[in-house]
Every structure is written in C-alpha cells, then in structure tokens.
Amino acid sequence: MDGNAHLLSKCSTQEDVYALSADIGQEVERLVDGFGVDAASSLVPKLIRVLELLEAAVQQNETLRGEADQLFQTVCQLEYDKKEKAQFRKKFDQELEQIEDMWRSEMNDLSGLVSRLQEENSRLSTSLREKTNLLGEGHDDSDRSEGHFSRSGVTSLADSSHGGGGPDSGVFTNGGLSQSDIDMLNRLKEAFNKQASQLHSYESELAQRLTDIQSLKHQVERLRRSGLDSVQRVRQLELQLGRSADEREHLIRRLDEEQREKEQLRQEINKEKRDAQDELLEAVIRLSPPSPTEYKKMCQEKKELEARVRFLEGELEFYKPPVAKTPSEDSGGEETEAPESSRKSRYPPDDVDLPVQGPINREPEDKLDYSDFSHGGSSLSIKRFFPKLLWSSRRS
C-alpha cells in the first residue's frame, strides 16, 4: 500500500499512469488468484474508471503545461523587447536633447550674428550716405574752383602778355585757389578713393555674410524638419510600446486563467487520487487474511486436487494409443492385462465427481506480461492492464 501511495504521488506523466495501472493490475491478479474473481469484480471497474480519468487529466495537464511554457517564453520575449525598446527610447531621448541643445546654441549664435550684421549694415549704410553727400559737395566745389582757376589763368596770361609779367605772376588773382586749397582737395580725393575701396570691400563682405546667413537658414530649416521627424518617430514608438504593453497584459491575464484551470485540474486529480486510495484501503480491509480453520481446509482441498491430478494423469496414460507389438512381445501380452485391470480398480469410477475448488483458469488473452507496461513503454488502454472478465461489474 505504501508503494501504491508513492506511485500515486508521482503520476505526473502518462507513462507514470500506465506504470501505476500495471502495478494495480498485478495486485488484482494476486487478489483473484488468492480469493477468486468475486473478491475484485465490483472493485476493478471503479479502478478502471478512476485510472481513465487520471490518464485524461494527466494528458490535459501535459497540454496545459506545454501551453504555459510557450506563454512564459512569449512573456519573457516581450519583456526583453520592452527592455530593449526602453533602452533605445532612453538613448534616443538623450540624442534628441543633445540635438535640441546644439540647435538652440546654434540658433542663439546665428541670432547674435544676424543682429551684429544688421547693426553693422545700418552703420555702413549711414556712413556711406554721409560720405556720398560729402563727396558730392567736394565735386561741386572742385568744379567751381577749376572753372575759376581756368578763368583766372586766362586773365593772368592775358595780362602778362600785355603787361609783361611781374614778381607776383605765380599768385592766382580774381579769387583763385591757393596751394593749401589744392592740397586739401588732393587729400579729399585720396580719402574718397580709399573710402570707395573700403566700401567695395564692405559690400563684398556683406554679400558673403548674407550668403552665410542664407546657408544657416537652410541648415536651421533642415534641423527643424529632422526634429519634427524625430518627434514623429518617438510618437510611433510610444504607440508601439502601448500596444506591446496591452498585449503583455492580455497574455498575463490568459496565463493567470491557465494557472487557475491548472490548479483546478490539480485539485480534481488529487481528489481522484484520494478516492482511489480510499477504495483500495476499503478493498484491502474487506479482504481479511484466512483463519487457521480456513487454512486447514485449503490444505485439504489442495491434497484432494493433487489426487485428482494423479487420477487424470492415469486416465491420460490409459487412453494413449497402443504401440505396435513384435512377436517377442506377444508372450508378455497376458502379463499386461493384469496391470490394466489393477489400474481400473485403483482409480475411482468416472461417474464420481470430486469437488473442484481454487482459482479459475483464465484464457490466454487474459494473461498479460506486465513487465513491459511497468516501464511506461506502452500506449494501450487502461483496461488492458486488468483481466477481461473484470472489465464490467456484470458477469455472465
């Protein structure tokens, strides 16, 4: 009974159920051999039913275990994907923050550069207008002075040609320009040329700065578009992460339901095991060991059966076909007649029925070798582990 309880506690696979069925079948065989078919006729169908239920429960348990393992692997994979996505999102957020910081610094630098260029442009424009006005006034003064100088020169030449010239012939008369005025005009002309060249260089520098500003504007626009694309990708990743979280919750709920069903099946299996153990205990209790009187009676029956066997052996020897006799054996024929008559007188007549007791001989199909089934290597039905006469509680 301790061995059966140990096997019941270890029925986790279909092979264990078959091994337990084989052991119970052997126990039933011993019960039938010792106490007859009636002792186990009502117990075996119940045992078969319990073992069939146990087999079905074990099969369902194996199926549920496989599904649970698959779901556990899926959950592990989803958790791993979630961790990878979280790491990727964290790295992406850091890169996005770095890009935004760099973009802000570049925008601040570009804004400061644009402000400085605008101030310099306004300053250069003001300076250019002032210099243009000043140069326009200088051209007017130079034209008037040159006309006056030419008229004065002509007058002086005319006077010198008529009057013969004097010591004051090098001085302009009639409002002519002095040497200091001419030097001032030359200095103004040189300053004008210098400022014109500077203005050309400033204009070329301003054009270059405007080109740089335009390229920086294009770069800022490109960075803005890349930032929008990054924000859109982040939103898509958030949506995917939400869907993955929903799928994970669904799988967790399904796994919990499978666990609850598995626990219910385990409880039912334990209940069936306890019922089977109780029935086995009741059967063993009902089959009490024989008393000394019954044992003596069984020994007497055994002796009677041995006598019956010897009688049947003699009958078999008597009904064997005679062997062909040789001429040398004819002389001994009269001697053989006496043993035959003595054999007939030694055994009881055929019309006397001796009592036959003991176990009923089974058919060959009911005799099975349980050594193969005890290792869980067969896929036969549970009924095949028990005698065919005991499959049903009604016997013909």
Short mmCIF file of N, CA and C in Angstrom, two decimals, residues 241-378:
data_model
loop_
_atom_site.label_atom_id
_atom_site.label_comp_id
_atom_site.label_asym_id
_atom_site.label_seq_id
_atom_site.Cartn_x
_atom_site.Cartn_y
_atom_site.Cartn_z
N LEU A 241 4.90 50.86 -28.10
CA LEU A 241 5.11 50.44 -26.72
C LEU A 241 3.78 50.23 -26.00
N GLY A 242 2.80 51.11 -26.28
CA GLY A 242 1.48 50.93 -25.67
C GLY A 242 0.81 49.65 -26.13
N ARG A 243 0.92 49.37 -27.46
CA ARG A 243 0.34 48.12 -27.96
C ARG A 243 1.03 46.91 -27.34
N SER A 244 2.36 46.98 -27.22
CA SER A 244 3.08 45.86 -26.59
C SER A 244 2.66 45.68 -25.14
N ALA A 245 2.45 46.78 -24.43
CA ALA A 245 2.00 46.67 -23.04
C ALA A 245 0.61 46.04 -22.96
N ASP A 246 -0.28 46.43 -23.90
CA ASP A 246 -1.62 45.82 -23.91
C ASP A 246 -1.54 44.33 -24.20
N GLU A 247 -0.70 43.95 -25.18
CA GLU A 247 -0.54 42.52 -25.48
C GLU A 247 0.03 41.78 -24.27
N ARG A 248 0.98 42.39 -23.59
CA ARG A 248 1.57 41.74 -22.41
C ARG A 248 0.51 41.55 -21.32
N GLU A 249 -0.32 42.57 -21.10
CA GLU A 249 -1.38 42.42 -20.09
C GLU A 249 -2.36 41.31 -20.49
N HIS A 250 -2.68 41.26 -21.81
CA HIS A 250 -3.59 40.20 -22.26
C HIS A 250 -2.98 38.82 -22.03
N LEU A 251 -1.70 38.68 -22.35
CA LEU A 251 -1.03 37.39 -22.15
C LEU A 251 -0.94 37.05 -20.66
N ILE A 252 -0.71 38.05 -19.83
CA ILE A 252 -0.63 37.78 -18.38
C ILE A 252 -1.99 37.32 -17.86
N ARG A 253 -3.07 37.98 -18.33
CA ARG A 253 -4.40 37.54 -17.91
C ARG A 253 -4.68 36.11 -18.38
N ARG A 254 -4.29 35.82 -19.64
CA ARG A 254 -4.51 34.47 -20.14
C ARG A 254 -3.69 33.46 -19.35
N LEU A 255 -2.45 33.83 -19.02
CA LEU A 255 -1.60 32.92 -18.23
C LEU A 255 -2.19 32.70 -16.84
N ASP A 256 -2.76 33.74 -16.25
CA ASP A 256 -3.41 33.57 -14.94
C ASP A 256 -4.61 32.63 -15.05
N GLU A 257 -5.39 32.78 -16.12
CA GLU A 257 -6.52 31.87 -16.31
C GLU A 257 -6.05 30.43 -16.48
N GLU A 258 -4.97 30.26 -17.26
CA GLU A 258 -4.42 28.90 -17.43
C GLU A 258 -3.93 28.34 -16.10
N GLN A 259 -3.32 29.20 -15.29
CA GLN A 259 -2.85 28.73 -13.98
C GLN A 259 -4.02 28.32 -13.09
N ARG A 260 -5.10 29.12 -13.14
CA ARG A 260 -6.28 28.76 -12.34
C ARG A 260 -6.88 27.44 -12.80
N GLU A 261 -6.99 27.27 -14.15
CA GLU A 261 -7.51 26.00 -14.65
C GLU A 261 -6.60 24.84 -14.26
N LYS A 262 -5.30 25.08 -14.34
CA LYS A 262 -4.34 24.04 -13.97
C LYS A 262 -4.49 23.68 -12.49
N GLU A 263 -4.70 24.71 -11.65
CA GLU A 263 -4.87 24.45 -10.22
C GLU A 263 -6.16 23.66 -9.96
N GLN A 264 -7.23 24.00 -10.69
CA GLN A 264 -8.47 23.23 -10.55
C GLN A 264 -8.27 21.78 -10.96
N LEU A 265 -7.57 21.58 -12.09
CA LEU A 265 -7.30 20.20 -12.52
C LEU A 265 -6.44 19.46 -11.50
N ARG A 266 -5.47 20.16 -10.92
CA ARG A 266 -4.63 19.51 -9.91
C ARG A 266 -5.46 19.11 -8.69
N GLN A 267 -6.39 19.99 -8.31
CA GLN A 267 -7.26 19.63 -7.18
C GLN A 267 -8.14 18.44 -7.51
N GLU A 268 -8.69 18.41 -8.75
CA GLU A 268 -9.51 17.26 -9.13
C GLU A 268 -8.70 15.98 -9.15
N ILE A 269 -7.46 16.07 -9.67
CA ILE A 269 -6.59 14.88 -9.71
C ILE A 269 -6.28 14.41 -8.29
N ASN A 270 -5.98 15.35 -7.40
CA ASN A 270 -5.70 14.96 -6.01
C ASN A 270 -6.93 14.31 -5.37
N LYS A 271 -8.11 14.85 -5.70
CA LYS A 271 -9.34 14.26 -5.16
C LYS A 271 -9.53 12.84 -5.68
N GLU A 272 -9.29 12.66 -7.02
CA GLU A 272 -9.41 11.31 -7.59
C GLU A 272 -8.39 10.36 -6.96
N LYS A 273 -7.18 10.87 -6.71
CA LYS A 273 -6.17 10.02 -6.07
C LYS A 273 -6.62 9.60 -4.67
N ARG A 274 -7.14 10.56 -3.92
CA ARG A 274 -7.60 10.22 -2.56
C ARG A 274 -8.75 9.22 -2.60
N ASP A 275 -9.68 9.42 -3.57
CA ASP A 275 -10.79 8.46 -3.69
C ASP A 275 -10.27 7.07 -4.02
N ALA A 276 -9.29 7.01 -4.97
CA ALA A 276 -8.73 5.71 -5.34
C ALA A 276 -8.03 5.05 -4.15
N GLN A 277 -7.28 5.85 -3.38
CA GLN A 277 -6.62 5.29 -2.20
C GLN A 277 -7.65 4.78 -1.18
N ASP A 278 -8.73 5.57 -1.00
CA ASP A 278 -9.76 5.12 -0.05
C ASP A 278 -10.40 3.82 -0.51
N GLU A 279 -10.68 3.72 -1.82
CA GLU A 279 -11.28 2.49 -2.32
C GLU A 279 -10.34 1.30 -2.17
N LEU A 280 -9.03 1.55 -2.45
CA LEU A 280 -8.07 0.47 -2.26
C LEU A 280 -7.99 0.05 -0.79
N LEU A 281 -8.01 1.02 0.11
CA LEU A 281 -7.99 0.67 1.53
C LEU A 281 -9.23 -0.12 1.94
N GLU A 282 -10.39 0.31 1.42
CA GLU A 282 -11.61 -0.42 1.74
C GLU A 282 -11.55 -1.85 1.21
N ALA A 283 -11.01 -2.01 -0.03
CA ALA A 283 -10.91 -3.35 -0.61
C ALA A 283 -9.98 -4.23 0.21
N VAL A 284 -8.85 -3.66 0.64
CA VAL A 284 -7.90 -4.46 1.43
C VAL A 284 -8.50 -4.80 2.79
N ILE A 285 -9.26 -3.83 3.36
CA ILE A 285 -9.89 -4.12 4.66
C ILE A 285 -10.92 -5.23 4.54
N ARG A 286 -11.69 -5.20 3.43
CA ARG A 286 -12.70 -6.25 3.25
C ARG A 286 -12.07 -7.62 3.06
N LEU A 287 -10.89 -7.65 2.41
CA LEU A 287 -10.22 -8.93 2.16
C LEU A 287 -9.29 -9.23 3.33
N SER A 288 -9.84 -9.76 4.41
CA SER A 288 -9.04 -10.08 5.60
C SER A 288 -8.30 -11.40 5.39
N PRO A 289 -7.17 -11.66 6.09
CA PRO A 289 -6.42 -12.91 5.92
C PRO A 289 -7.23 -14.11 6.43
N PRO A 290 -6.98 -15.34 5.89
CA PRO A 290 -7.76 -16.53 6.29
C PRO A 290 -7.42 -16.96 7.73
N SER A 291 -8.41 -17.58 8.35
CA SER A 291 -8.22 -18.10 9.71
C SER A 291 -7.53 -19.47 9.65
N PRO A 292 -7.05 -20.03 10.80
CA PRO A 292 -6.40 -21.35 10.78
C PRO A 292 -7.31 -22.46 10.26
N THR A 293 -8.61 -22.38 10.60
CA THR A 293 -9.54 -23.40 10.10
C THR A 293 -9.64 -23.36 8.58
N GLU A 294 -9.76 -22.12 8.06
CA GLU A 294 -9.82 -21.99 6.61
C GLU A 294 -8.52 -22.46 5.96
N TYR A 295 -7.40 -22.19 6.63
CA TYR A 295 -6.12 -22.63 6.08
C TYR A 295 -6.04 -24.15 6.02
N LYS A 296 -6.50 -24.83 7.08
CA LYS A 296 -6.51 -26.30 7.05
C LYS A 296 -7.42 -26.82 5.94
N LYS A 297 -8.57 -26.16 5.79
CA LYS A 297 -9.48 -26.57 4.73
C LYS A 297 -8.83 -26.41 3.36
N MET A 298 -8.11 -25.30 3.18
CA MET A 298 -7.42 -25.08 1.91
C MET A 298 -6.35 -26.15 1.68
N CYS A 299 -5.64 -26.58 2.75
CA CYS A 299 -4.64 -27.65 2.58
C CYS A 299 -5.31 -28.96 2.18
N GLN A 300 -6.48 -29.25 2.81
CA GLN A 300 -7.21 -30.47 2.45
C GLN A 300 -7.65 -30.42 0.99
N GLU A 301 -8.13 -29.28 0.57
CA GLU A 301 -8.54 -29.13 -0.83
C GLU A 301 -7.35 -29.30 -1.76
N LYS A 302 -6.20 -28.81 -1.33
CA LYS A 302 -5.00 -28.98 -2.15
C LYS A 302 -4.65 -30.46 -2.32
N LYS A 303 -4.73 -31.21 -1.21
CA LYS A 303 -4.44 -32.65 -1.31
C LYS A 303 -5.43 -33.34 -2.24
N GLU A 304 -6.72 -32.99 -2.11
CA GLU A 304 -7.72 -33.59 -2.99
C GLU A 304 -7.45 -33.25 -4.45
N LEU A 305 -7.03 -32.04 -4.69
CA LEU A 305 -6.71 -31.65 -6.07
C LEU A 305 -5.50 -32.41 -6.58
N GLU A 306 -4.50 -32.64 -5.74
CA GLU A 306 -3.34 -33.43 -6.17
C GLU A 306 -3.77 -34.86 -6.51
N ALA A 307 -4.67 -35.42 -5.70
CA ALA A 307 -5.17 -36.77 -6.01
C ALA A 307 -5.93 -36.78 -7.33
N ARG A 308 -6.72 -35.75 -7.53
CA ARG A 308 -7.46 -35.64 -8.79
C ARG A 308 -6.51 -35.52 -9.98
N VAL A 309 -5.42 -34.79 -9.81
CA VAL A 309 -4.44 -34.65 -10.89
C VAL A 309 -3.80 -35.99 -11.20
N ARG A 310 -3.45 -36.77 -10.15
CA ARG A 310 -2.86 -38.09 -10.41
C ARG A 310 -3.85 -39.00 -11.12
N PHE A 311 -5.12 -38.90 -10.72
CA PHE A 311 -6.14 -39.71 -11.38
C PHE A 311 -6.26 -39.35 -12.86
N LEU A 312 -6.24 -38.07 -13.16
CA LEU A 312 -6.33 -37.63 -14.56
C LEU A 312 -5.09 -38.03 -15.34
N GLU A 313 -3.94 -38.03 -14.71
CA GLU A 313 -2.73 -38.50 -15.40
C GLU A 313 -2.84 -39.98 -15.74
N GLY A 314 -3.38 -40.78 -14.80
CA GLY A 314 -3.58 -42.21 -15.09
C GLY A 314 -4.56 -42.42 -16.22
N GLU A 315 -5.66 -41.65 -16.22
CA GLU A 315 -6.62 -41.74 -17.31
C GLU A 315 -5.96 -41.38 -18.64
N LEU A 316 -5.14 -40.36 -18.63
CA LEU A 316 -4.46 -39.97 -19.86
C LEU A 316 -3.53 -41.07 -20.34
N GLU A 317 -2.85 -41.70 -19.41
CA GLU A 317 -1.96 -42.81 -19.78
C GLU A 317 -2.77 -43.99 -20.31
N PHE A 318 -3.96 -44.20 -19.75
CA PHE A 318 -4.80 -45.32 -20.19
C PHE A 318 -5.33 -45.12 -21.60
N TYR A 319 -5.66 -43.89 -21.93
CA TYR A 319 -6.25 -43.62 -23.24
C TYR A 319 -5.22 -43.30 -24.32
N LYS A 320 -3.98 -43.50 -24.04
CA LYS A 320 -2.97 -43.33 -25.07
C LYS A 320 -3.10 -44.43 -26.11
N PRO A 321 -2.81 -44.21 -27.39
CA PRO A 321 -2.91 -45.26 -28.41
C PRO A 321 -1.88 -46.35 -28.15
N PRO A 322 -2.25 -47.66 -28.41
CA PRO A 322 -1.30 -48.77 -28.17
C PRO A 322 -0.16 -48.73 -29.15
N VAL A 323 0.97 -49.24 -28.72
CA VAL A 323 2.18 -49.30 -29.54
C VAL A 323 2.20 -50.64 -30.26
N ALA A 324 2.66 -50.67 -31.53
CA ALA A 324 2.71 -51.93 -32.32
C ALA A 324 3.62 -52.94 -31.62
N LYS A 325 3.13 -54.20 -31.49
CA LYS A 325 3.86 -55.25 -30.76
C LYS A 325 4.63 -56.14 -31.73
N THR A 326 5.79 -56.58 -31.32
CA THR A 326 6.62 -57.53 -32.07
C THR A 326 6.29 -58.94 -31.60
N PRO A 327 6.67 -60.03 -32.36
CA PRO A 327 6.40 -61.41 -31.92
C PRO A 327 6.99 -61.73 -30.56
N SER A 328 8.12 -61.07 -30.27
CA SER A 328 8.73 -61.35 -28.96
C SER A 328 7.92 -60.75 -27.83
N GLU A 329 7.10 -59.73 -28.14
CA GLU A 329 6.30 -59.08 -27.12
C GLU A 329 4.95 -59.75 -26.92
N ASP A 330 4.53 -60.71 -27.81
CA ASP A 330 3.22 -61.36 -27.67
C ASP A 330 3.16 -62.22 -26.41
N SER A 331 4.32 -62.81 -26.08
CA SER A 331 4.33 -63.67 -24.89
C SER A 331 4.05 -62.89 -23.62
N GLY A 332 4.36 -61.60 -23.65
CA GLY A 332 4.13 -60.78 -22.45
C GLY A 332 2.80 -60.10 -22.45
N GLY A 333 1.89 -60.42 -23.43
CA GLY A 333 0.60 -59.75 -23.51
C GLY A 333 -0.28 -60.09 -22.35
N GLU A 334 -0.21 -61.36 -21.90
CA GLU A 334 -1.07 -61.74 -20.79
C GLU A 334 -0.65 -61.06 -19.52
N GLU A 335 0.65 -60.74 -19.42
CA GLU A 335 1.10 -60.08 -18.21
C GLU A 335 0.63 -58.64 -18.14
N THR A 336 0.41 -57.97 -19.31
CA THR A 336 -0.01 -56.57 -19.31
C THR A 336 -1.47 -56.40 -18.99
N GLU A 337 -2.27 -57.50 -19.14
CA GLU A 337 -3.70 -57.35 -18.87
C GLU A 337 -3.95 -57.16 -17.38
N ALA A 338 -3.14 -57.75 -16.57
CA ALA A 338 -3.34 -57.61 -15.12
C ALA A 338 -3.11 -56.20 -14.63
N PRO A 339 -2.05 -55.52 -15.07
CA PRO A 339 -1.88 -54.13 -14.61
C PRO A 339 -3.01 -53.24 -15.03
N GLU A 340 -3.59 -53.49 -16.26
CA GLU A 340 -4.70 -52.63 -16.70
C GLU A 340 -5.89 -52.81 -15.79
N SER A 341 -6.20 -54.06 -15.41
CA SER A 341 -7.33 -54.29 -14.51
C SER A 341 -7.06 -53.71 -13.13
N SER A 342 -5.77 -53.82 -12.71
CA SER A 342 -5.44 -53.23 -11.40
C SER A 342 -5.51 -51.71 -11.45
N ARG A 343 -5.19 -51.08 -12.66
CA ARG A 343 -5.28 -49.63 -12.79
C ARG A 343 -6.71 -49.16 -12.68
N LYS A 344 -7.63 -49.94 -13.30
CA LYS A 344 -9.04 -49.56 -13.23
C LYS A 344 -9.57 -49.66 -11.82
N SER A 345 -9.08 -50.67 -11.07
CA SER A 345 -9.56 -50.81 -9.70
C SER A 345 -8.94 -49.78 -8.77
N ARG A 346 -7.76 -49.25 -9.18
CA ARG A 346 -7.08 -48.30 -8.30
C ARG A 346 -7.72 -46.92 -8.34
N TYR A 347 -8.26 -46.50 -9.46
CA TYR A 347 -8.83 -45.17 -9.60
C TYR A 347 -10.33 -45.25 -9.45
N PRO A 348 -10.99 -44.24 -8.98
CA PRO A 348 -12.45 -44.27 -8.81
C PRO A 348 -13.12 -44.25 -10.15
N PRO A 349 -14.39 -44.64 -10.19
CA PRO A 349 -15.10 -44.65 -11.48
C PRO A 349 -15.32 -43.23 -11.98
N ASP A 350 -15.70 -43.15 -13.30
CA ASP A 350 -15.86 -41.84 -13.93
C ASP A 350 -17.11 -41.12 -13.46
N ASP A 351 -18.14 -41.83 -13.00
CA ASP A 351 -19.37 -41.15 -12.61
C ASP A 351 -19.27 -40.48 -11.25
N VAL A 352 -18.15 -40.63 -10.56
CA VAL A 352 -17.97 -39.97 -9.27
C VAL A 352 -17.30 -38.62 -9.51
N ASP A 353 -17.97 -37.51 -9.12
CA ASP A 353 -17.44 -36.15 -9.30
C ASP A 353 -16.77 -35.70 -8.01
N LEU A 354 -15.49 -35.49 -8.11
CA LEU A 354 -14.76 -34.97 -6.95
C LEU A 354 -14.93 -33.45 -6.86
N PRO A 355 -14.87 -32.87 -5.66
CA PRO A 355 -15.02 -31.39 -5.53
C PRO A 355 -13.81 -30.68 -6.13
N VAL A 356 -14.12 -29.64 -6.93
CA VAL A 356 -13.08 -28.82 -7.57
C VAL A 356 -13.14 -27.43 -6.96
N GLN A 357 -12.06 -26.98 -6.35
CA GLN A 357 -12.01 -25.66 -5.73
C GLN A 357 -10.70 -24.99 -6.10
N GLY A 358 -10.67 -23.67 -5.83
CA GLY A 358 -9.45 -22.93 -6.13
C GLY A 358 -9.69 -21.89 -7.22
N PRO A 359 -8.63 -21.26 -7.69
CA PRO A 359 -8.78 -20.18 -8.70
C PRO A 359 -9.23 -20.73 -10.04
N ILE A 360 -9.97 -19.94 -10.77
CA ILE A 360 -10.46 -20.30 -12.10
C ILE A 360 -9.38 -20.02 -13.12
N ASN A 361 -9.13 -21.01 -13.98
CA ASN A 361 -8.14 -20.82 -15.03
C ASN A 361 -8.63 -19.77 -16.02
N ARG A 362 -7.73 -18.87 -16.40
CA ARG A 362 -8.10 -17.80 -17.33
C ARG A 362 -7.69 -18.17 -18.74
N GLU A 363 -8.30 -17.42 -19.68
CA GLU A 363 -7.93 -17.62 -21.08
C GLU A 363 -6.57 -16.99 -21.34
N PRO A 364 -5.90 -17.43 -22.41
CA PRO A 364 -4.58 -16.84 -22.71
C PRO A 364 -4.62 -15.35 -22.95
N GLU A 365 -5.76 -14.84 -23.50
CA GLU A 365 -5.81 -13.40 -23.77
C GLU A 365 -5.89 -12.57 -22.50
N ASP A 366 -6.31 -13.25 -21.36
CA ASP A 366 -6.37 -12.53 -20.10
C ASP A 366 -5.05 -12.51 -19.37
N LYS A 367 -4.09 -13.33 -19.84
CA LYS A 367 -2.79 -13.40 -19.17
C LYS A 367 -1.84 -12.46 -19.90
N LEU A 368 -1.45 -11.40 -19.24
CA LEU A 368 -0.59 -10.39 -19.84
C LEU A 368 0.72 -10.31 -19.09
N ASP A 369 1.75 -9.90 -19.81
CA ASP A 369 3.05 -9.69 -19.20
C ASP A 369 3.14 -8.23 -18.79
N TYR A 370 3.18 -7.96 -17.49
CA TYR A 370 3.16 -6.58 -17.01
C TYR A 370 4.54 -5.97 -16.91
N SER A 371 5.55 -6.72 -17.25
CA SER A 371 6.90 -6.17 -17.13
C SER A 371 7.14 -5.06 -18.13
N ASP A 372 6.50 -5.16 -19.34
CA ASP A 372 6.69 -4.11 -20.34
C ASP A 372 5.93 -2.85 -19.98
N PHE A 373 4.78 -3.01 -19.32
CA PHE A 373 3.97 -1.84 -19.03
C PHE A 373 4.47 -1.08 -17.82
N SER A 374 5.21 -1.75 -16.95
CA SER A 374 5.68 -1.08 -15.74
C SER A 374 6.71 -0.01 -16.04
N HIS A 375 7.30 -0.04 -17.25
CA HIS A 375 8.28 0.98 -17.63
C HIS A 375 7.66 2.10 -18.44
N GLY A 376 6.37 2.11 -18.62
CA GLY A 376 5.73 3.19 -19.35
C GLY A 376 5.98 3.16 -20.83
N GLY A 377 6.21 2.00 -21.42
CA GLY A 377 6.53 1.93 -22.83
C GLY A 377 5.38 1.54 -23.70
N SER A 378 4.14 1.46 -23.19
CA SER A 378 3.00 1.02 -23.98
C SER A 378 1.98 2.12 -24.04
#
